[in-house]
């Protein structure tokens, strides 16, 4: 059991690395496709990834020392079907005429190992039916291929990284794992009718959530960093281009275009005004950073005044956060510079052709 828990811990760690890398792309796709984030769909999708990573982790980890594997002399594979049944009959304490042995038989390795193999792929069948809407035949084929990949990874000695397999290639595992997925498929058929429909969509609204705008802003920051690092002498130029010059022309920043949102205004001058005013938020942060760096070079008698300026601009830097909170509580979701410039963010609704 300790080995399984250790493997699951590794799988969870790998999952969080995957989540960190894939979260923003996933949110972009969801906003472009649905115009919103369905948190139940989000949970189901990433729980499937978590399950799949942990399932592979349990078949691969823990990794033994190479020298220890090189000394192994046991069998590399079992190609005899139902060998687990023979092992249970021969070595299990189970006796049908003695109820006192039943519990002991359930705790014996001859039962626990096949049972855990059954449970290992049971969620896979659930996900194939509920998340991917696969048929019974498709579930059978995909489940067999999944468990075959488990066994081939083990039989290949982890793609040749070890001198020989450190786990047994077992045809019984192919059968038990596939059966586990089919059981999961059956459970999903029964209970999916009580679960939310993942394909259900709401009428798309033109209102843009603050989270959607934030993702677009992150995309813009990445572009600013890339352009400023590779093509321009300073990041301030790329910031001026991405956030200052592009929006009046395209009525959106590149990140907003990617998230299918745009700036609605009476004319392009108001869009330019909006972007110019938005730089005020950055100016507060840049000013605080400037005075902070300045504290290391100015005379000692000016440190007190410089410290007060640092506190002043850090305090003023909290105002944009307060503005976001006010916008979150308001119906219009407008930030201060949008209210001043009389502009707003709207979603580009999909047309029938799209």
Tab-separated table of C-alpha atoms in Angstrom:
chain	number	residue	atom	x	y	z
A	1	UNK	CA	0.000	0.000	0.000
A	2	UNK	CA	2.866	2.366	0.801
A	3	UNK	CA	4.277	1.813	-2.702
A	4	UNK	CA	0.942	2.746	-4.266
A	5	UNK	CA	0.680	5.906	-2.145
A	6	UNK	CA	4.203	6.943	-3.119
A	7	UNK	CA	3.363	6.465	-6.803
A	8	UNK	CA	0.165	8.502	-6.408
A	9	UNK	CA	2.142	11.319	-4.758
A	10	UNK	CA	4.464	11.428	-7.763
A	11	UNK	CA	1.449	11.435	-10.086
A	12	UNK	CA	-0.165	14.347	-8.218
A	13	UNK	CA	3.078	16.319	-8.425
A	14	UNK	CA	3.312	15.686	-12.179
A	15	UNK	CA	-0.335	16.713	-12.525
A	16	UNK	CA	0.256	20.104	-10.911
A	17	UNK	CA	3.174	20.685	-13.273
A	18	UNK	CA	0.875	19.843	-16.189
A	19	UNK	CA	-1.862	22.081	-14.742
A	20	UNK	CA	0.551	25.006	-14.479
A	21	UNK	CA	1.585	24.603	-18.125
A	22	UNK	CA	-1.841	23.931	-19.632
A	23	UNK	CA	-4.219	26.077	-17.570
A	24	UNK	CA	-4.014	29.297	-19.601
A	25	UNK	CA	-4.258	27.520	-23.009
A	26	UNK	CA	-7.238	25.558	-21.690
A	27	UNK	CA	-9.014	28.718	-20.521
A	28	UNK	CA	-8.351	30.398	-23.870
A	29	UNK	CA	-9.906	27.477	-25.749
A	30	UNK	CA	-12.932	27.419	-23.438
A	31	UNK	CA	-13.555	31.150	-23.782
A	32	UNK	CA	-13.197	30.990	-27.552
A	33	UNK	CA	-15.454	27.949	-27.884
A	34	UNK	CA	-18.110	28.636	-25.247
A	35	UNK	CA	-17.607	32.268	-24.237
A	36	UNK	CA	-17.441	31.212	-20.583
A	37	UNK	CA	-15.886	28.744	-18.182
A	38	UNK	CA	-18.037	25.792	-17.170
A	39	UNK	CA	-16.468	24.891	-13.837
A	40	UNK	CA	-17.996	21.416	-13.798
A	41	UNK	CA	-16.500	20.711	-17.224
A	42	UNK	CA	-13.211	22.175	-15.966
A	43	UNK	CA	-13.265	19.829	-12.961
A	44	UNK	CA	-14.137	16.737	-15.018
A	45	UNK	CA	-11.503	17.449	-17.684
A	46	UNK	CA	-8.649	17.979	-15.279
A	47	UNK	CA	-9.736	15.186	-12.951
A	48	UNK	CA	-9.437	12.878	-15.980
A	49	UNK	CA	-5.895	14.137	-16.593
A	50	UNK	CA	-5.100	13.640	-12.893
A	51	UNK	CA	-6.439	10.082	-13.031
A	52	UNK	CA	-4.519	9.226	-16.196
A	53	UNK	CA	-1.224	10.576	-14.853
A	54	UNK	CA	-1.664	8.734	-11.548
A	55	UNK	CA	-2.593	5.514	-13.374
A	56	UNK	CA	0.649	5.600	-15.373
A	57	UNK	CA	2.588	6.611	-12.270
A	58	UNK	CA	1.284	3.543	-10.429
A	59	UNK	CA	2.464	1.268	-13.257
A	60	UNK	CA	5.916	2.886	-13.513
A	61	UNK	CA	6.922	4.145	-10.068
A	62	UNK	CA	8.729	3.681	-7.800
A	63	UNK	CA	11.854	3.256	-9.926
A	64	UNK	CA	14.230	0.657	-8.473
A	65	UNK	CA	18.032	0.994	-8.712
A	66	UNK	CA	19.458	-0.255	-12.029
A	67	UNK	CA	21.930	-2.503	-10.204
A	68	UNK	CA	19.083	-4.156	-8.302
A	69	UNK	CA	17.126	-4.811	-11.505
A	70	UNK	CA	20.197	-6.300	-13.181
A	71	UNK	CA	20.310	-8.983	-10.470
A	72	UNK	CA	16.692	-10.053	-10.948
A	73	UNK	CA	16.203	-13.627	-12.179
A	74	UNK	CA	12.400	-13.938	-11.982
A	75	UNK	CA	10.085	-14.316	-14.986
A	76	UNK	CA	9.603	-11.359	-17.315
A	77	UNK	CA	6.121	-12.222	-18.483
A	78	UNK	CA	3.067	-14.382	-17.913
A	79	UNK	CA	1.160	-15.392	-21.044
A	80	UNK	CA	-1.107	-17.954	-19.355
A	81	UNK	CA	-4.667	-16.587	-18.961
A	82	UNK	CA	-6.403	-16.825	-15.574
A	83	UNK	CA	-3.163	-17.538	-13.732
A	84	UNK	CA	-4.444	-15.233	-10.975
A	85	UNK	CA	-7.332	-17.669	-10.384
A	86	UNK	CA	-4.928	-20.572	-9.981
A	87	UNK	CA	-2.786	-18.514	-7.599
A	88	UNK	CA	-5.844	-17.645	-5.527
A	89	UNK	CA	-6.943	-21.294	-5.290
A	90	UNK	CA	-3.482	-22.546	-4.371
A	91	UNK	CA	-2.223	-19.866	-1.978
A	92	UNK	CA	-5.246	-18.003	-0.630
A	93	UNK	CA	-6.507	-18.985	2.852
A	94	UNK	CA	-10.047	-18.913	1.470
A	95	UNK	CA	-12.231	-21.880	2.334
A	96	UNK	CA	-15.880	-21.633	1.384
A	97	UNK	CA	-16.881	-23.908	4.251
A	98	UNK	CA	-15.082	-21.760	6.841
A	99	UNK	CA	-16.443	-18.191	7.003
A	100	UNK	CA	-13.585	-17.223	9.308
A	101	UNK	CA	-11.213	-17.443	6.301
A	102	UNK	CA	-13.208	-15.147	4.055
A	103	UNK	CA	-11.915	-11.876	5.496
A	104	UNK	CA	-8.357	-13.183	5.550
A	105	UNK	CA	-8.721	-14.122	1.874
A	106	UNK	CA	-9.790	-10.573	1.024
A	107	UNK	CA	-6.615	-9.268	2.668
A	108	UNK	CA	-4.369	-11.749	0.918
A	109	UNK	CA	-2.173	-10.585	-1.975
A	110	UNK	CA	-3.710	-13.171	-4.304
A	111	UNK	CA	-6.969	-11.206	-4.089
A	112	UNK	CA	-5.733	-7.659	-3.453
A	113	UNK	CA	-3.514	-7.430	-6.517
A	114	UNK	CA	-6.179	-8.474	-9.082
A	115	UNK	CA	-8.759	-6.350	-7.264
A	116	UNK	CA	-6.585	-3.237	-7.424
A	117	UNK	CA	-5.928	-3.913	-11.095
A	118	UNK	CA	-9.698	-3.926	-11.575
A	119	UNK	CA	-10.069	-0.616	-9.731
A	120	UNK	CA	-7.147	0.934	-11.616
A	121	UNK	CA	-9.045	1.257	-14.892
A	122	UNK	CA	-12.596	1.513	-13.575
A	123	UNK	CA	-12.490	5.360	-13.724
A	124	UNK	CA	-11.278	5.157	-17.329
A	125	UNK	CA	-14.550	3.564	-18.398
A	126	UNK	CA	-16.480	6.178	-16.433
A	127	UNK	CA	-14.707	9.024	-18.207
A	128	UNK	CA	-15.012	7.422	-21.650
A	129	UNK	CA	-18.777	7.208	-21.264
A	130	UNK	CA	-19.528	10.443	-19.393
A	131	UNK	CA	-16.844	12.816	-20.681
A	132	UNK	CA	-16.155	11.503	-24.177
A	133	UNK	CA	-19.541	9.866	-24.938
A	134	UNK	CA	-17.887	6.683	-26.233
A	135	UNK	CA	-19.839	3.553	-27.098
A	136	UNK	CA	-19.345	0.151	-25.486
A	137	UNK	CA	-17.236	-1.102	-28.408
A	138	UNK	CA	-15.084	2.023	-28.396
A	139	UNK	CA	-14.639	1.743	-24.652
A	140	UNK	CA	-13.566	-1.884	-25.001
A	141	UNK	CA	-10.942	-1.045	-27.644
A	142	UNK	CA	-9.601	2.073	-25.907
A	143	UNK	CA	-9.476	0.319	-22.534
A	144	UNK	CA	-7.572	-2.591	-24.013
A	145	UNK	CA	-5.107	-0.185	-25.655
A	146	UNK	CA	-4.644	1.688	-22.370
A	147	UNK	CA	-3.826	-1.410	-20.361
A	148	UNK	CA	-1.706	-2.749	-23.229
A	149	UNK	CA	0.342	0.446	-23.010
A	150	UNK	CA	0.815	-0.217	-19.274
A	151	UNK	CA	2.097	-3.713	-19.949
A	152	UNK	CA	4.294	-2.758	-22.909
A	153	UNK	CA	5.968	-0.014	-20.904
A	154	UNK	CA	6.760	-2.581	-18.248
A	155	UNK	CA	7.831	-5.228	-20.775
A	156	UNK	CA	10.144	-2.760	-22.536
A	157	UNK	CA	11.973	-2.194	-19.237
A	158	UNK	CA	10.797	1.417	-19.277
A	159	UNK	CA	11.787	1.931	-22.912
A	160	UNK	CA	15.171	0.312	-22.409
A	161	UNK	CA	16.278	2.403	-19.445
A	162	UNK	CA	16.708	-0.800	-17.437
A	163	UNK	CA	18.638	-3.942	-18.407
A	164	UNK	CA	15.464	-6.020	-18.025
A	165	UNK	CA	11.806	-5.531	-16.954
A	166	UNK	CA	11.437	-4.788	-13.261
A	167	UNK	CA	7.714	-5.644	-13.351
A	168	UNK	CA	5.919	-8.639	-14.822
A	169	UNK	CA	4.139	-8.417	-18.171
A	170	UNK	CA	0.919	-10.266	-17.322
A	171	UNK	CA	-1.844	-11.228	-19.728
A	172	UNK	CA	-4.182	-11.429	-16.727
A	173	UNK	CA	-3.665	-7.715	-16.150
A	174	UNK	CA	-4.834	-7.063	-19.710
A	175	UNK	CA	-8.064	-8.908	-19.043
A	176	UNK	CA	-8.682	-7.511	-15.549
A	177	UNK	CA	-7.895	-3.904	-16.498
A	178	UNK	CA	-10.131	-4.079	-19.549
A	179	UNK	CA	-12.910	-5.609	-17.442
A	180	UNK	CA	-12.491	-2.791	-14.914
A	181	UNK	CA	-13.058	-0.170	-17.608
A	182	UNK	CA	-16.160	-1.960	-18.865
A	183	UNK	CA	-17.545	-2.023	-15.324
A	184	UNK	CA	-16.855	1.704	-15.093
A	185	UNK	CA	-18.677	2.180	-18.396
A	186	UNK	CA	-21.708	0.388	-16.962
A	187	UNK	CA	-21.664	2.518	-13.824
A	188	UNK	CA	-21.500	5.673	-15.969
A	189	UNK	CA	-24.517	4.538	-18.010
A	190	UNK	CA	-26.516	4.308	-14.793
A	191	UNK	CA	-25.368	7.471	-13.036
A	192	UNK	CA	-24.627	9.879	-15.915
A	193	UNK	CA	-28.327	10.695	-16.174
A	194	UNK	CA	-28.067	12.249	-12.690
A	195	UNK	CA	-24.958	14.297	-13.522
A	196	UNK	CA	-24.838	17.663	-15.344
A	197	UNK	CA	-24.729	17.506	-19.119
A	198	UNK	CA	-21.231	18.562	-20.161
A	199	UNK	CA	-22.431	19.479	-23.654
A	200	UNK	CA	-25.185	21.781	-22.462
A	201	UNK	CA	-24.496	25.368	-23.513
A	202	UNK	CA	-25.967	28.643	-22.361
A	203	UNK	CA	-27.001	31.446	-24.650
A	204	UNK	CA	-23.800	33.356	-25.272
A	205	UNK	CA	-23.755	36.813	-23.701
A	206	UNK	CA	-21.909	39.907	-24.854
A	207	UNK	CA	-20.879	40.652	-21.271
A	208	UNK	CA	-17.213	40.007	-20.611
A	209	UNK	CA	-16.155	38.640	-17.243
A	210	UNK	CA	-13.160	40.084	-15.416
A	211	UNK	CA	-11.483	36.676	-15.485
A	212	UNK	CA	-11.742	36.567	-19.280
A	213	UNK	CA	-10.197	40.028	-19.484
A	214	UNK	CA	-7.441	38.976	-17.117
A	215	UNK	CA	-6.518	35.991	-19.308
A	216	UNK	CA	-6.369	38.325	-22.319
A	217	UNK	CA	-4.121	40.657	-20.332
A	218	UNK	CA	-1.778	37.773	-19.477
A	219	UNK	CA	-1.525	36.917	-23.183
A	220	UNK	CA	-0.637	40.541	-23.903
A	221	UNK	CA	2.040	40.487	-21.203
A	222	UNK	CA	3.610	37.390	-22.764
A	223	UNK	CA	3.652	39.086	-26.177
A	224	UNK	CA	5.136	42.237	-24.647
A	225	UNK	CA	7.881	40.184	-23.024
A	226	UNK	CA	8.659	38.215	-26.195
A	227	UNK	CA	8.686	41.222	-28.521
A	228	UNK	CA	10.554	43.387	-26.046
A	229	UNK	CA	13.184	40.699	-25.442
A	230	UNK	CA	13.789	39.628	-29.044
A	231	UNK	CA	13.056	42.576	-31.309
A	232	UNK	CA	13.107	45.861	-29.373
A	233	UNK	CA	15.726	47.503	-27.119
A	234	UNK	CA	13.331	47.811	-24.185
A	235	UNK	CA	10.042	46.348	-23.043
A	236	UNK	CA	8.465	49.798	-22.825
A	237	UNK	CA	8.391	50.027	-26.629
A	238	UNK	CA	6.616	46.687	-26.982
A	239	UNK	CA	4.179	47.727	-24.247
A	240	UNK	CA	3.415	50.926	-26.176
A	241	UNK	CA	2.821	48.954	-29.382
A	242	UNK	CA	0.694	46.130	-27.907
A	243	UNK	CA	-1.364	48.195	-25.464
A	244	UNK	CA	-1.194	51.653	-27.037
A	245	UNK	CA	-1.045	51.508	-30.831
A	246	UNK	CA	-2.752	48.219	-31.742
A	247	UNK	CA	-6.104	48.714	-29.878
A	248	UNK	CA	-7.238	51.893	-31.716
A	249	UNK	CA	-6.568	50.150	-35.034
A	250	UNK	CA	-8.038	46.694	-34.319
A	251	UNK	CA	-10.421	47.753	-31.504
A	252	UNK	CA	-8.701	45.197	-29.269
A	253	UNK	CA	-5.289	44.115	-28.065
A	254	UNK	CA	-3.844	40.860	-29.481
A	255	UNK	CA	-4.821	39.051	-26.283
A	256	UNK	CA	-8.368	40.363	-26.481
A	257	UNK	CA	-8.639	39.273	-30.098
A	258	UNK	CA	-7.523	35.784	-29.089
A	259	UNK	CA	-10.189	35.679	-26.368
A	260	UNK	CA	-12.832	36.957	-28.829
A	261	UNK	CA	-13.487	40.241	-27.038
A	262	UNK	CA	-13.229	43.808	-28.296
A	263	UNK	CA	-13.478	47.412	-27.150
A	264	UNK	CA	-16.787	49.102	-27.898
A	265	UNK	CA	-16.596	52.882	-28.338
A	266	UNK	CA	-18.161	55.704	-30.338
A	267	UNK	CA	-14.904	56.293	-32.184
A	268	UNK	CA	-11.260	55.227	-32.203
A	269	UNK	CA	-10.195	58.339	-30.321
A	270	UNK	CA	-12.062	57.094	-27.250
A	271	UNK	CA	-10.272	53.746	-27.559
A	272	UNK	CA	-6.924	55.557	-27.695
A	273	UNK	CA	-7.978	57.606	-24.655
A	274	UNK	CA	-8.957	54.433	-22.825
A	275	UNK	CA	-5.572	52.853	-23.457
A	276	UNK	CA	-3.723	56.050	-22.486
A	277	UNK	CA	-5.613	56.275	-19.190
A	278	UNK	CA	-4.998	52.587	-18.491
A	279	UNK	CA	-1.272	53.287	-18.468
A	280	UNK	CA	-1.919	55.214	-15.255
A	281	UNK	CA	-2.161	51.890	-13.411
A	282	UNK	CA	1.264	50.885	-14.710
A	283	UNK	CA	2.693	54.338	-13.911
A	284	UNK	CA	1.946	53.844	-10.220
A	285	UNK	CA	3.802	50.528	-10.125
A	286	UNK	CA	6.720	51.866	-12.197
A	287	UNK	CA	7.009	54.909	-9.897
A	288	UNK	CA	7.130	52.713	-6.788
A	289	UNK	CA	9.802	50.569	-8.440
A	290	UNK	CA	11.803	53.675	-9.439
A	291	UNK	CA	11.919	55.112	-5.919
A	292	UNK	CA	12.714	51.690	-4.511
A	293	UNK	CA	15.748	51.357	-6.783
A	294	UNK	CA	16.689	54.980	-6.118
A	295	UNK	CA	17.035	54.277	-2.388
A	296	UNK	CA	20.295	52.453	-3.049
A	297	UNK	CA	22.031	55.422	-4.716
A	298	UNK	CA	20.806	58.629	-3.033
A	299	UNK	CA	22.462	60.342	-0.017
A	300	UNK	CA	21.437	59.150	3.423
A	301	UNK	CA	19.674	62.416	4.310
A	302	UNK	CA	17.200	61.811	1.448
A	303	UNK	CA	16.305	58.258	2.421
A	304	UNK	CA	13.432	59.293	4.687
A	305	UNK	CA	11.726	61.343	1.964
A	306	UNK	CA	12.348	58.575	-0.584
A	307	UNK	CA	10.860	55.998	1.780
A	308	UNK	CA	7.689	58.082	2.134
A	309	UNK	CA	7.421	58.269	-1.657
A	310	UNK	CA	7.782	54.501	-1.880
A	311	UNK	CA	4.946	54.044	0.619
A	312	UNK	CA	2.840	56.622	-1.227
A	313	UNK	CA	3.091	54.935	-4.617
A	314	UNK	CA	2.711	51.442	-3.146
A	315	UNK	CA	-0.463	52.642	-1.475
A	316	UNK	CA	-1.697	54.221	-4.701
A	317	UNK	CA	-0.914	50.942	-6.495
A	318	UNK	CA	-3.664	49.341	-4.431
A	319	UNK	CA	-6.261	51.633	-6.022
A	320	UNK	CA	-6.439	49.551	-9.254
A	321	UNK	CA	-7.236	46.502	-7.123
A	322	UNK	CA	-10.001	48.456	-5.404
A	323	UNK	CA	-11.249	49.503	-8.843
A	324	UNK	CA	-11.379	45.849	-9.935
A	325	UNK	CA	-13.409	45.012	-6.818
A	326	UNK	CA	-15.860	47.829	-7.576
A	327	UNK	CA	-16.152	46.655	-11.168
A	328	UNK	CA	-16.790	43.090	-9.991
A	329	UNK	CA	-19.682	44.277	-7.834
A	330	UNK	CA	-21.151	46.529	-10.517
A	331	UNK	CA	-23.435	45.457	-13.356
A	332	UNK	CA	-21.399	47.082	-16.118
A	333	UNK	CA	-18.029	45.553	-15.107
A	334	UNK	CA	-16.371	48.822	-16.150
A	335	UNK	CA	-13.002	49.927	-14.789
A	336	UNK	CA	-12.257	53.571	-14.005
A	337	UNK	CA	-10.585	54.370	-17.310
A	338	UNK	CA	-13.516	52.838	-19.204
A	339	UNK	CA	-15.973	54.980	-17.331
A	340	UNK	CA	-13.950	58.094	-18.076
A	341	UNK	CA	-13.458	57.252	-21.779
A	342	UNK	CA	-17.043	55.971	-22.187
A	343	UNK	CA	-15.903	52.600	-23.540
A	344	UNK	CA	-16.691	49.016	-22.612
A	345	UNK	CA	-15.546	45.467	-23.318
A	346	UNK	CA	-17.923	43.209	-25.240
A	347	UNK	CA	-17.678	39.625	-26.450
A	348	UNK	CA	-17.641	38.853	-30.148
A	349	UNK	CA	-20.589	36.516	-30.502
A	350	UNK	CA	-20.188	33.581	-32.864
A	351	UNK	CA	-22.092	33.719	-36.114
A	352	UNK	CA	-23.844	30.754	-37.718
A	353	UNK	CA	-21.006	30.453	-40.228
A	354	UNK	CA	-18.523	29.947	-37.378
